[in-house]
XYZ file of C-alpha atoms in Angstrom:
140
model
C 199.884 177.522 17.250
C 203.261 175.799 17.138
C 204.934 172.585 15.778
C 206.365 170.231 17.975
C 208.123 166.913 18.194
C 205.925 164.170 19.823
C 208.145 161.012 18.560
C 211.484 160.731 17.509
C 213.872 157.873 16.685
C 217.205 157.570 15.174
C 217.979 154.819 12.601
C 220.986 153.501 10.439
C 219.096 151.518 7.668
C 222.809 150.451 6.155
C 221.421 151.101 2.648
C 218.026 149.384 2.944
C 214.598 150.534 2.854
C 212.778 151.634 6.126
C 209.015 150.922 6.967
C 207.585 153.536 9.119
C 204.169 153.611 10.868
C 202.693 156.074 13.018
C 199.204 155.757 14.905
C 197.393 156.564 17.929
C 194.173 155.619 19.830
C 192.545 158.879 19.987
C 193.170 162.605 18.752
C 190.841 165.178 20.406
C 190.832 169.040 19.819
C 188.514 171.936 19.642
C 188.622 175.091 17.884
C 187.980 177.766 20.535
C 188.343 180.963 18.144
C 185.408 183.041 16.954
C 185.193 180.936 13.713
C 185.051 177.370 15.226
C 185.672 175.966 11.611
C 189.164 177.399 11.540
C 190.914 174.902 13.879
C 193.234 172.635 12.565
C 195.702 169.963 13.756
C 198.693 168.936 11.374
C 200.724 165.693 11.719
C 203.876 165.223 9.792
C 206.356 162.329 9.644
C 209.895 163.747 8.667
C 213.340 162.544 7.960
C 216.025 164.799 9.080
C 213.641 167.529 8.886
C 212.506 166.709 5.465
C 208.526 166.012 5.378
C 207.671 162.381 4.274
C 204.120 162.400 4.927
C 201.455 164.910 6.002
C 197.876 164.678 7.281
C 195.829 167.229 8.406
C 192.756 167.252 10.666
C 190.105 169.762 10.761
C 186.776 170.197 12.714
C 184.835 169.608 9.659
C 187.357 167.984 7.281
C 190.429 166.042 6.936
C 192.887 166.147 4.369
C 195.742 163.859 3.731
C 198.686 164.562 1.320
C 200.381 161.555 0.093
C 202.757 160.366 -2.842
C 201.164 157.749 -5.219
C 203.113 154.566 -6.686
C 204.520 156.863 -9.414
C 206.050 159.436 -7.224
C 203.165 161.996 -7.833
C 202.073 164.120 -4.901
C 198.042 163.817 -4.162
C 195.673 164.883 -1.826
C 192.479 163.368 -0.697
C 189.851 164.622 1.846
C 187.516 162.882 4.400
C 184.911 164.450 6.446
C 185.667 164.732 10.425
C 184.481 166.268 13.420
C 187.675 167.237 15.266
C 187.290 163.736 17.468
C 189.372 161.021 15.863
C 189.758 157.469 17.215
C 191.814 154.584 16.420
C 193.791 155.908 13.557
C 196.748 154.178 11.980
C 197.844 157.463 10.693
C 200.654 157.181 8.224
C 202.496 154.366 6.966
C 205.219 154.282 4.282
C 208.412 152.805 2.833
C 211.371 155.168 2.749
C 214.729 154.706 1.043
C 217.148 156.855 2.803
C 220.934 157.334 2.443
C 223.210 155.222 3.953
C 224.001 156.551 7.438
C 222.038 157.667 10.731
C 218.748 159.100 9.889
C 216.564 160.918 12.728
C 212.648 160.184 12.034
C 210.298 162.386 13.741
C 206.554 162.970 14.085
C 205.288 166.219 14.698
C 202.068 167.903 15.592
C 201.128 171.562 14.804
C 197.884 173.129 16.169
C 196.430 176.155 14.131
C 194.095 178.575 15.370
C 192.822 176.511 18.075
C 193.394 179.583 20.649
C 193.494 182.425 18.267
C 191.016 185.362 19.044
C 191.207 184.571 22.712
C 192.655 186.643 25.570
C 195.391 184.553 27.486
C 193.138 183.956 30.357
C 190.610 182.387 28.082
C 192.973 180.231 26.058
C 193.173 176.455 26.683
C 196.667 175.017 28.074
C 195.925 171.890 26.281
C 194.026 172.588 23.163
C 195.067 169.009 21.690
C 194.918 165.654 23.210
C 196.629 162.729 21.640
C 196.787 159.597 23.385
C 198.408 156.156 23.114
C 200.619 157.246 20.087
C 203.202 154.901 18.744
C 205.926 155.099 16.000
C 207.365 151.904 14.641
C 210.301 151.797 12.395
C 212.147 148.791 10.880
C 214.839 148.221 8.475
C 213.876 146.325 5.477
C 216.453 144.249 3.830
C 216.115 141.455 0.880
């Protein structure tokens, strides 16, 4: 139940936009607590600690929060099972200030081991494979 950095890159876009894409081959997890529908995995793309894009995966649901073309924050839901494959998770175009920017992808698990003794907790409740983070400066 902690948030950890799983990918990180530093880039100076020199005043231009930055195209960001994060994807993975598979994401598997299981809620091992007493209420098996509680387990959630949260993935975030951040610039210098500020969340740019967020997606939540649940055992029986997926919720994605995004910013539409008018700048409004919106949420959409998709049904899921806790086993997701071949996902291009998040893509976005960022326009950062002109200096070095640190882009990170973080993963947070919530309630996957809660309610269990230390001896019964899974040491790796979340498995994500073949992840990739692509950052590209875009200029006219």
